Amino acid sequence: MLKRILAISGRPGLYRLVNHGKNSLIVESLSDGKRFPVFNHEKVMSLGDIAIYTSDGGEAPLADVLEKLKEVEAGSAIDIKAVETAGGLREEIAKALPNFDDERVKNSDIKKLFSWYNCLISAGIEQFKDEEDAEEKTEEVSENSEDKTV
């Protein structure tokens, strides 16, 4: 699901990939539904390709972090300003990802994560993992458990 959701550098909000044009992508804003082209010179990132550094030297995929945030927040939006004024950005993300790398993850990264989460929730997107990915993981687990029982 997150593979088709894009963040565009220099533009606020998130965008859904609609189609490919000649030398451009056609995107639709999640907030107001307006469509427009994004050209090759603009920096575009798929949310499916983003991960957060963890203290064990690895990375946690954004989809997993968003799922955990949804569980912690009970599916409601995060009041970023209230969390920020209380000085609890790091405390708030630690509820969803306790092993995030405190040195490499900046406050601005956490605020961006929370704003993306709020944008996705307000757009009605509540499933952050692809069903295909979940099915593949389930198949891998069942195959591994069969191998271990033999």
Short mmCIF file of N, CA and C in Angstrom, two decimals, residues 28-35:
data_model
loop_
_atom_site.label_atom_id
_atom_site.label_comp_id
_atom_site.label_asym_id
_atom_site.label_seq_id
_atom_site.Cartn_x
_atom_site.Cartn_y
_atom_site.Cartn_z
N GLU A 28 -1.83 12.43 -7.13
CA GLU A 28 -3.04 13.02 -6.58
C GLU A 28 -2.81 13.30 -5.10
N SER A 29 -3.10 14.50 -4.67
CA SER A 29 -2.91 14.88 -3.28
C SER A 29 -3.88 14.10 -2.40
N LEU A 30 -3.40 13.58 -1.29
CA LEU A 30 -4.27 12.87 -0.35
C LEU A 30 -5.19 13.84 0.39
N SER A 31 -4.77 15.09 0.52
CA SER A 31 -5.56 16.04 1.30
C SER A 31 -6.72 16.64 0.51
N ASP A 32 -6.49 17.04 -0.75
CA ASP A 32 -7.56 17.69 -1.50
C ASP A 32 -7.93 17.02 -2.81
N GLY A 33 -7.22 15.96 -3.19
CA GLY A 33 -7.57 15.19 -4.37
C GLY A 33 -7.16 15.81 -5.69
N LYS A 34 -6.42 16.90 -5.67
CA LYS A 34 -5.99 17.54 -6.92
C LYS A 34 -4.88 16.73 -7.56
N ARG A 35 -4.94 16.63 -8.88
CA ARG A 35 -3.94 15.89 -9.63
C ARG A 35 -3.02 16.86 -10.37
#
